[in-house]
Amino acid sequence: MSRFLSNKYETLEPYTPGEQPKTQVLTKLNTNESPYPPAPEVVKAAAEAAASLQLYPDPDCTELRKAIAAVQNVDPAEIICNNGSDETIYFAFMAYCDSGRPAVFPKITYGFYPVFAEITGTEYRTIPLKDDFSIDPKDYYDAEGTIFIANPNAPTGIPLSLDQIEDILKHNPDNVVVIDEAYVDFGTESAVPLVSRYDNLLVVQTFSKSRSLAGMRLGYGIGSRDLISDLNALRFSTNPYNVDRIAIAAGIASLEHDEVNREHCRMIMKNRKYTVEKLSEMGFEMTDSTANFIFVRHPEIHGSELFGKLRERGVIIRHWDKPELADYNRITIGSREQMDILLREVADILAQQA
Ligand code: PMP
């Protein structure tokens, strides 16, 4: 760091994104991207939008919000579009957390939450998971802070039911509850239908995973008009053109062809079931994931060793050195072909251990 950096960032530990390898990788299963490209119509719409890039985009994302509203059955005024859902979450930290109002989130969850807390000067309180890695809604009653919960949680993939989310909302009428639904489309019930009844609920979704647009950076938040207007105040105070023309066009086209996305999700869920079965047969233990990733460990090989050996064979998965996670790896569910490569290499590594 230079000698000029503000000392308010002295303790900042930036988020570490999963590796995006520059060299040839056979099988990339480390950052929960979709194995399937977007529909050709989405690519075409993005290319057509590129012809008008001399012009700024619509800062209100009017057409895109209308398209999202139609799919989600909410009013466009209840939607804010952002540069990936990370940005929506960042705005929520800016809007609803400060030195007097802490952020509250599970001890094991998406690694960006503590970073957003740090950069917004927010105290935060983490709540341990139960022994089976699940979240107990009771731990979030009267949280005295702004709650952030990924549903399903990351990296465990374990979901809360809609009733459990509602339970948390009911017990926090004066706290904002942010439900991060990055992985909701792979088998978890969305909390969006609760938005009309709870003015303290902000649901965050993304085009990155189930809609195959991680490279685009497009996400959105759904909440009461008042919450959305808070977030817009911050957006217009930082970057009103945060969603570019290409993203707007691709997002609309993606929703117009949402049946393609839904079919991709179905295929991923099928591949998940297949991978879970095969890995279980090999002695792996894992959480019951409803995400496009699984969280696994094997009694006979440490998480970091399996990660390293797979990497040598061109298969990249995600490993964390934190003590409570080190035994485990998170494996993104890819295509059937990718999963067969993973399974073959894992079987071979285990056979060499024996
Ligand atoms: N929430 C969770 C739980 C995630 O894992 C991710 C992806 N890293 C995000 C939000 C952010 O996704 P994006 O910014 O690509 O929309």
GROMACS .gro file of C-alpha atoms and ligand atoms in nm:
model
  370
    1MET     CA    1   0.000   0.000   0.000
    2SER     CA    2   0.121   0.354  -0.065
    3ARG     CA    3   0.194   0.606   0.209
    4PHE     CA    4  -0.108   0.803   0.084
    5LEU     CA    5  -0.382   0.546   0.157
    6SER     CA    6  -0.626   0.667   0.418
    7ASN     CA    7  -0.558   0.503   0.753
    8LYS     CA    8  -0.926   0.411   0.772
    9TYR     CA    9  -0.832   0.121   0.540
   10GLU     CA   10  -0.539   0.003   0.752
   11THR     CA   11  -0.716  -0.313   0.864
   12LEU     CA   12  -0.907  -0.381   0.543
   13GLU     CA   13  -0.870  -0.737   0.419
   14PRO     CA   14  -1.012  -0.742   0.064
   15TYR     CA   15  -1.232  -1.028  -0.053
   16THR     CA   16  -1.040  -1.297  -0.242
   17PRO     CA   17  -1.232  -1.405  -0.552
   18GLY     CA   18  -1.193  -1.764  -0.669
   19GLU     CA   19  -0.909  -1.809  -0.914
   20GLN     CA   20  -0.972  -1.721  -1.280
   21PRO     CA   21  -0.684  -1.917  -1.433
   22LYS     CA   22  -0.487  -1.764  -1.720
   23THR     CA   23  -0.340  -2.096  -1.829
   24GLN     CA   24  -0.532  -2.382  -1.981
   25VAL     CA   25  -0.758  -2.554  -1.733
   26LEU     CA   26  -0.942  -2.869  -1.817
   27THR     CA   27  -1.220  -2.845  -1.567
   28LYS     CA   28  -1.309  -2.526  -1.381
   29LEU     CA   29  -1.539  -2.598  -1.087
   30ASN     CA   30  -1.430  -2.324  -0.845
   31THR     CA   31  -1.648  -2.013  -0.883
   32ASN     CA   32  -2.003  -2.143  -0.930
   33GLU     CA   33  -2.037  -2.025  -1.288
   34SER     CA   34  -2.285  -2.198  -1.515
   35PRO     CA   35  -2.130  -2.458  -1.746
   36TYR     CA   36  -2.380  -2.353  -2.013
   37PRO     CA   37  -2.347  -2.034  -2.220
   38PRO     CA   38  -2.636  -1.787  -2.244
   39ALA     CA   39  -2.898  -1.841  -2.519
   40PRO     CA   40  -2.789  -1.722  -2.867
   41GLU     CA   41  -3.059  -1.448  -2.853
   42VAL     CA   42  -2.887  -1.305  -2.545
   43VAL     CA   43  -2.553  -1.291  -2.722
   44LYS     CA   44  -2.721  -1.127  -3.023
   45ALA     CA   45  -2.893  -0.865  -2.807
   46ALA     CA   46  -2.563  -0.784  -2.634
   47ALA     CA   47  -2.388  -0.746  -2.970
   48GLU     CA   48  -2.663  -0.519  -3.102
   49ALA     CA   49  -2.645  -0.301  -2.791
   50ALA     CA   50  -2.272  -0.259  -2.850
   51ALA     CA   51  -2.352  -0.055  -3.161
   52SER     CA   52  -2.482   0.229  -2.939
   53LEU     CA   53  -2.205   0.237  -2.684
   54GLN     CA   54  -2.128   0.604  -2.755
   55LEU     CA   55  -2.439   0.679  -2.546
   56TYR     CA   56  -2.477   0.641  -2.170
   57PRO     CA   57  -2.724   0.373  -2.058
   58ASP     CA   58  -3.065   0.444  -1.901
   59PRO     CA   59  -2.974   0.511  -1.534
   60ASP     CA   60  -3.319   0.388  -1.429
   61CYS     CA   61  -3.293   0.058  -1.620
   62THR     CA   62  -3.663   0.110  -1.695
   63GLU     CA   63  -3.710  -0.167  -1.951
   64LEU     CA   64  -3.499  -0.416  -1.759
   65ARG     CA   65  -3.689  -0.348  -1.436
   66LYS     CA   66  -4.016  -0.402  -1.623
   67ALA     CA   67  -3.888  -0.736  -1.752
   68ILE     CA   68  -3.773  -0.845  -1.404
   69ALA     CA   69  -4.102  -0.724  -1.252
   70ALA     CA   70  -4.300  -0.941  -1.495
   71VAL     CA   71  -4.099  -1.253  -1.411
   72GLN     CA   72  -4.095  -1.190  -1.034
   73ASN     CA   73  -4.454  -1.067  -1.008
   74VAL     CA   74  -4.366  -0.740  -0.833
   75ASP     CA   75  -4.391  -0.373  -0.926
   76PRO     CA   76  -4.094  -0.219  -1.118
   77ALA     CA   77  -4.072   0.043  -0.838
   78GLU     CA   78  -3.979  -0.243  -0.604
   79ILE     CA   79  -3.663  -0.323  -0.804
   80ILE     CA   80  -3.313  -0.178  -0.824
   81CYS     CA   81  -3.064  -0.306  -1.082
   82ASN     CA   82  -2.697  -0.320  -1.002
   83ASN     CA   83  -2.355  -0.418  -1.128
   84GLY     CA   84  -2.375  -0.773  -0.996
   85SER     CA   85  -2.552  -0.863  -0.675
   86ASP     CA   86  -2.233  -0.780  -0.484
   87GLU     CA   87  -2.305  -0.415  -0.555
   88THR     CA   88  -2.663  -0.445  -0.428
   89ILE     CA   89  -2.531  -0.600  -0.105
   90TYR     CA   90  -2.269  -0.326  -0.076
   91PHE     CA   91  -2.539  -0.059  -0.109
   92ALA     CA   92  -2.739  -0.237   0.163
   93PHE     CA   93  -2.437  -0.222   0.395
   94MET     CA   94  -2.396   0.148   0.312
   95ALA     CA   95  -2.765   0.219   0.368
   96TYR     CA   96  -2.851   0.008   0.672
   97CYS     CA   97  -2.533  -0.035   0.874
   98ASP     CA   98  -2.314   0.207   1.064
   99SER     CA   99  -2.118   0.235   1.384
  100GLY     CA  100  -2.444   0.225   1.585
  101ARG     CA  101  -2.622  -0.042   1.383
  102PRO     CA  102  -2.416  -0.358   1.335
  103ALA     CA  103  -2.443  -0.615   1.061
  104VAL     CA  104  -2.544  -0.961   1.176
  105PHE     CA  105  -2.467  -1.272   0.972
  106PRO     CA  106  -2.372  -1.639   1.011
  107LYS     CA  107  -2.013  -1.719   1.110
  108ILE     CA  108  -1.981  -1.935   0.800
  109THR     CA  109  -2.125  -1.758   0.499
  110TYR     CA  110  -2.035  -1.556   0.191
  111GLY     CA  111  -1.689  -1.409   0.250
  112PHE     CA  112  -1.782  -1.067   0.118
  113TYR     CA  113  -2.006  -0.974   0.413
  114PRO     CA  114  -1.722  -0.904   0.661
  115VAL     CA  115  -1.537  -0.711   0.389
  116PHE     CA  116  -1.839  -0.489   0.321
  117ALA     CA  117  -1.875  -0.438   0.697
  118GLU     CA  118  -1.513  -0.333   0.725
  119ILE     CA  119  -1.519  -0.093   0.430
  120THR     CA  120  -1.840   0.073   0.550
  121GLY     CA  121  -1.703   0.113   0.905
  122THR     CA  122  -1.967  -0.125   1.041
  123GLU     CA  123  -1.935  -0.339   1.349
  124TYR     CA  124  -2.050  -0.691   1.284
  125ARG     CA  125  -2.163  -0.986   1.487
  126THR     CA  126  -2.137  -1.339   1.354
  127ILE     CA  127  -2.365  -1.619   1.467
  128PRO     CA  128  -2.233  -1.976   1.471
  129LEU     CA  129  -2.409  -2.236   1.261
  130LYS     CA  130  -2.551  -2.549   1.422
  131ASP     CA  131  -2.326  -2.859   1.423
  132ASP     CA  132  -2.483  -2.978   1.099
  133PHE     CA  133  -2.394  -2.640   0.938
  134SER     CA  134  -2.757  -2.527   0.927
  135ILE     CA  135  -2.889  -2.187   1.043
  136ASP     CA  136  -3.123  -2.171   1.343
  137PRO     CA  137  -3.375  -1.889   1.279
  138LYS     CA  138  -3.412  -1.837   1.657
  139ASP     CA  139  -3.053  -1.713   1.670
  140TYR     CA  140  -3.167  -1.416   1.460
  141TYR     CA  141  -3.467  -1.310   1.671
  142ASP     CA  142  -3.444  -0.941   1.772
  143ALA     CA  143  -3.102  -0.918   1.613
  144GLU     CA  144  -3.046  -0.551   1.697
  145GLY     CA  145  -2.873  -0.499   1.366
  146THR     CA  146  -2.912  -0.552   0.993
  147ILE     CA  147  -2.931  -0.920   0.905
  148PHE     CA  148  -2.758  -1.069   0.600
  149ILE     CA  149  -2.842  -1.429   0.516
  150ALA     CA  150  -2.747  -1.611   0.198
  151ASN     CA  151  -3.027  -1.853   0.110
  152PRO     CA  152  -2.916  -2.116   0.035
  153ASN     CA  153  -2.611  -2.041   0.246
  154ALA     CA  154  -2.261  -2.043   0.103
  155PRO     CA  155  -2.047  -2.247   0.095
  156THR     CA  156  -2.272  -2.506   0.260
  157GLY     CA  157  -2.560  -2.489   0.010
  158ILE     CA  158  -2.809  -2.549   0.295
  159PRO     CA  159  -3.139  -2.358   0.255
  160LEU     CA  160  -3.384  -2.207   0.500
  161SER     CA  161  -3.751  -2.266   0.420
  162LEU     CA  162  -3.983  -1.977   0.339
  163ASP     CA  163  -4.147  -2.026   0.682
  164GLN     CA  164  -3.810  -1.993   0.853
  165ILE     CA  165  -3.733  -1.673   0.661
  166GLU     CA  166  -4.074  -1.535   0.757
  167ASP     CA  167  -4.007  -1.629   1.119
  168ILE     CA  168  -3.687  -1.421   1.111
  169LEU     CA  169  -3.872  -1.129   0.949
  170LYS     CA  170  -4.151  -1.139   1.206
  171HIS     CA  171  -3.903  -1.128   1.491
  172ASN     CA  172  -3.719  -0.829   1.344
  173PRO     CA  173  -3.983  -0.572   1.253
  174ASP     CA  174  -3.734  -0.289   1.313
  175ASN     CA  175  -3.433  -0.445   1.143
  176VAL     CA  176  -3.370  -0.478   0.772
  177VAL     CA  177  -3.328  -0.841   0.667
  178VAL     CA  178  -3.129  -0.896   0.348
  179ILE     CA  179  -3.181  -1.235   0.187
  180ASP     CA  180  -2.909  -1.303  -0.066
  181GLU     CA  181  -3.061  -1.542  -0.321
  182ALA     CA  182  -2.760  -1.581  -0.550
  183TYR     CA  183  -2.825  -1.958  -0.572
  184VAL     CA  184  -3.201  -1.969  -0.521
  185ASP     CA  185  -3.290  -2.104  -0.866
  186PHE     CA  186  -3.130  -2.444  -0.808
  187GLY     CA  187  -3.399  -2.570  -0.571
  188THR     CA  188  -3.469  -2.316  -0.295
  189GLU     CA  189  -3.795  -2.128  -0.242
  190SER     CA  190  -3.757  -1.754  -0.301
  191ALA     CA  191  -3.859  -1.494  -0.042
  192VAL     CA  192  -3.977  -1.249  -0.312
  193PRO     CA  193  -4.349  -1.322  -0.242
  194LEU     CA  194  -4.294  -1.188   0.113
  195VAL     CA  195  -4.181  -0.846  -0.010
  196SER     CA  196  -4.539  -0.713  -0.031
  197ARG     CA  197  -4.597  -0.799   0.337
  198TYR     CA  198  -4.266  -0.709   0.503
  199ASP     CA  199  -4.125  -0.362   0.458
  200ASN     CA  200  -3.801  -0.475   0.625
  201LEU     CA  201  -3.719  -0.739   0.359
  202LEU     CA  202  -3.467  -0.689   0.079
  203VAL     CA  203  -3.417  -0.985  -0.155
  204VAL     CA  204  -3.103  -0.986  -0.367
  205GLN     CA  205  -3.075  -1.190  -0.685
  206THR     CA  206  -2.826  -1.218  -0.971
  207PHE     CA  207  -2.801  -1.306  -1.338
  208SER     CA  208  -2.455  -1.455  -1.273
  209LYS     CA  209  -2.544  -1.813  -1.187
  210SER     CA  210  -2.882  -1.946  -1.304
  211ARG     CA  211  -2.887  -1.708  -1.602
  212SER     CA  212  -2.531  -1.776  -1.723
  213LEU     CA  213  -2.419  -1.410  -1.715
  214ALA     CA  214  -2.137  -1.404  -1.456
  215GLY     CA  215  -1.916  -1.228  -1.711
  216MET     CA  216  -2.175  -0.952  -1.755
  217ARG     CA  217  -2.211  -0.827  -1.394
  218LEU     CA  218  -2.583  -0.788  -1.349
  219GLY     CA  219  -2.782  -0.822  -1.028
  220TYR     CA  220  -3.086  -0.668  -0.863
  221GLY     CA  221  -3.261  -0.611  -0.535
  222ILE     CA  222  -3.634  -0.647  -0.464
  223GLY     CA  223  -3.790  -0.470  -0.166
  224SER     CA  224  -4.048  -0.213  -0.062
  225ARG     CA  225  -4.047   0.115  -0.258
  226ASP     CA  226  -3.893   0.289   0.043
  227LEU     CA  227  -3.601   0.046   0.068
  228ILE     CA  228  -3.544   0.072  -0.307
  229SER     CA  229  -3.548   0.449  -0.289
  230ASP     CA  230  -3.279   0.439  -0.012
  231LEU     CA  231  -3.061   0.221  -0.229
  232ASN     CA  232  -3.117   0.443  -0.530
  233ALA     CA  233  -3.005   0.745  -0.328
  234LEU     CA  234  -2.673   0.569  -0.273
  235ARG     CA  235  -2.649   0.455  -0.631
  236PHE     CA  236  -2.709   0.806  -0.762
  237SER     CA  237  -2.445   0.930  -0.516
  238THR     CA  238  -2.181   0.688  -0.641
  239ASN     CA  239  -2.242   0.559  -0.993
  240PRO     CA  240  -2.582   0.619  -1.159
  241TYR     CA  241  -2.464   0.438  -1.474
  242ASN     CA  242  -2.369   0.124  -1.287
  243VAL     CA  243  -2.551  -0.105  -1.533
  244ASP     CA  244  -2.425  -0.064  -1.886
  245ARG     CA  245  -2.612  -0.084  -2.216
  246ILE     CA  246  -2.489  -0.433  -2.297
  247ALA     CA  247  -2.597  -0.567  -1.958
  248ILE     CA  248  -2.942  -0.409  -1.989
  249ALA     CA  249  -2.997  -0.560  -2.335
  250ALA     CA  250  -2.862  -0.901  -2.236
  251GLY     CA  251  -3.068  -0.904  -1.916
  252ILE     CA  252  -3.391  -0.832  -2.103
  253ALA     CA  253  -3.316  -1.096  -2.369
  254SER     CA  254  -3.226  -1.346  -2.098
  255LEU     CA  255  -3.566  -1.298  -1.931
  256GLU     CA  256  -3.743  -1.319  -2.269
  257HIS     CA  257  -3.586  -1.663  -2.307
  258ASP     CA  258  -3.606  -1.764  -1.944
  259GLU     CA  259  -3.715  -2.116  -2.038
  260VAL     CA  260  -3.356  -2.175  -2.158
  261ASN     CA  261  -3.226  -2.069  -1.815
  262ARG     CA  262  -3.478  -2.291  -1.640
  263GLU     CA  263  -3.375  -2.588  -1.849
  264HIS     CA  264  -3.009  -2.521  -1.764
  265CYS     CA  265  -3.100  -2.512  -1.394
  266ARG     CA  266  -3.280  -2.846  -1.429
  267MET     CA  267  -2.972  -2.997  -1.594
  268ILE     CA  268  -2.747  -2.863  -1.316
  269MET     CA  269  -2.978  -3.007  -1.049
  270LYS     CA  270  -2.967  -3.342  -1.228
  271ASN     CA  271  -2.588  -3.327  -1.246
  272ARG     CA  272  -2.581  -3.238  -0.876
  273LYS     CA  273  -2.787  -3.545  -0.786
  274TYR     CA  274  -2.560  -3.764  -1.000
  275THR     CA  275  -2.241  -3.620  -0.847
  276VAL     CA  276  -2.374  -3.650  -0.492
  277GLU     CA  277  -2.461  -4.016  -0.551
  278LYS     CA  278  -2.123  -4.100  -0.701
  279LEU     CA  279  -1.920  -3.913  -0.439
  280SER     CA  280  -2.126  -4.070  -0.158
  281GLU     CA  281  -2.045  -4.414  -0.301
  282MET     CA  282  -1.677  -4.317  -0.273
  283GLY     CA  283  -1.719  -4.235   0.099
  284PHE     CA  284  -1.759  -3.858   0.078
  285GLU     CA  285  -1.970  -3.676   0.336
  286MET     CA  286  -2.155  -3.364   0.231
  287THR     CA  287  -2.421  -3.117   0.324
  288ASP     CA  288  -2.763  -3.136   0.160
  289SER     CA  289  -2.705  -2.859  -0.095
  290THR     CA  290  -2.975  -2.688  -0.297
  291ALA     CA  291  -2.718  -2.469  -0.474
  292ASN     CA  292  -2.514  -2.518  -0.792
  293PHE     CA  293  -2.228  -2.639  -0.574
  294ILE     CA  294  -2.171  -2.906  -0.312
  295PHE     CA  295  -1.967  -2.889   0.006
  296VAL     CA  296  -1.781  -3.213   0.063
  297ARG     CA  297  -1.518  -3.388   0.268
  298HIS     CA  298  -1.367  -3.732   0.278
  299PRO     CA  299  -1.256  -3.905   0.600
  300GLU     CA  300  -0.936  -4.031   0.439
  301ILE     CA  301  -0.802  -3.724   0.262
  302HIS     CA  302  -0.770  -3.373   0.396
  303GLY     CA  303  -0.950  -3.098   0.204
  304SER     CA  304  -0.632  -2.915   0.109
  305GLU     CA  305  -0.465  -3.233  -0.014
  306LEU     CA  306  -0.758  -3.324  -0.236
  307PHE     CA  307  -0.773  -2.968  -0.366
  308GLY     CA  308  -0.398  -2.970  -0.449
  309LYS     CA  309  -0.404  -3.311  -0.617
  310LEU     CA  310  -0.705  -3.221  -0.831
  311ARG     CA  311  -0.537  -2.898  -0.930
  312GLU     CA  312  -0.229  -3.087  -1.053
  313ARG     CA  313  -0.469  -3.281  -1.275
  314GLY     CA  314  -0.631  -2.967  -1.417
  315VAL     CA  315  -0.948  -2.976  -1.207
  316ILE     CA  316  -1.000  -2.664  -0.999
  317ILE     CA  317  -1.236  -2.662  -0.702
  318ARG     CA  318  -1.253  -2.417  -0.408
  319HIS     CA  319  -1.076  -2.462  -0.077
  320TRP     CA  320  -1.050  -2.231   0.226
  321ASP     CA  321  -0.773  -2.249   0.483
  322LYS     CA  322  -0.999  -2.136   0.768
  323PRO     CA  323  -0.995  -2.401   1.045
  324GLU     CA  324  -1.371  -2.463   1.038
  325LEU     CA  325  -1.372  -2.514   0.659
  326ALA     CA  326  -1.030  -2.663   0.587
  327ASP     CA  327  -1.149  -3.023   0.591
  328TYR     CA  328  -1.398  -2.943   0.316
  329ASN     CA  329  -1.401  -2.836  -0.047
  330ARG     CA  330  -1.671  -2.664  -0.245
  331ILE     CA  331  -1.727  -2.811  -0.588
  332THR     CA  332  -1.929  -2.624  -0.849
  333ILE     CA  333  -2.175  -2.841  -1.038
  334GLY     CA  334  -2.083  -2.827  -1.404
  335SER     CA  335  -2.188  -3.023  -1.710
  336ARG     CA  336  -2.217  -3.401  -1.695
  337GLU     CA  337  -1.887  -3.427  -1.885
  338GLN     CA  338  -1.710  -3.202  -1.634
  339MET     CA  339  -1.852  -3.398  -1.342
  340ASP     CA  340  -1.736  -3.725  -1.500
  341ILE     CA  341  -1.383  -3.586  -1.526
  342LEU     CA  342  -1.397  -3.478  -1.161
  343LEU     CA  343  -1.529  -3.818  -1.051
  344ARG     CA  344  -1.265  -4.005  -1.250
  345GLU     CA  345  -0.980  -3.798  -1.105
  346VAL     CA  346  -1.116  -3.819  -0.751
  347ALA     CA  347  -1.151  -4.198  -0.777
  348ASP     CA  348  -0.794  -4.221  -0.902
  349ILE     CA  349  -0.659  -4.000  -0.621
  350LEU     CA  350  -0.842  -4.208  -0.359
  351ALA     CA  351  -0.716  -4.532  -0.512
  352GLN     CA  352  -0.358  -4.403  -0.486
  353GLN     CA  353  -0.417  -4.315  -0.118
  354ALA     CA  354  -0.519  -4.668  -0.035
  355PMP     N1  355  -2.388  -1.377  -0.299
  355PMP     C1  356  -2.328  -1.497  -0.286
  355PMP     C2  357  -2.367  -1.585  -0.173
  355PMP     C3  358  -2.230  -1.535  -0.379
  355PMP     O1  359  -2.167  -1.652  -0.366
  355PMP     C4  360  -2.199  -1.449  -0.486
  355PMP     C5  361  -2.098  -1.489  -0.591
  355PMP     N2  362  -1.966  -1.480  -0.554
  355PMP     C6  363  -2.262  -1.324  -0.492
  355PMP     C7  364  -2.359  -1.292  -0.398
  355PMP     C8  365  -2.227  -1.221  -0.596
  355PMP     O2  366  -2.268  -1.255  -0.720
  355PMP     P1  367  -2.265  -1.148  -0.839
  355PMP     O3  368  -2.197  -1.022  -0.787
  355PMP     O4  369  -2.190  -1.216  -0.948
  355PMP     O5  370  -2.408  -1.122  -0.872
   0.00000   0.00000   0.00000
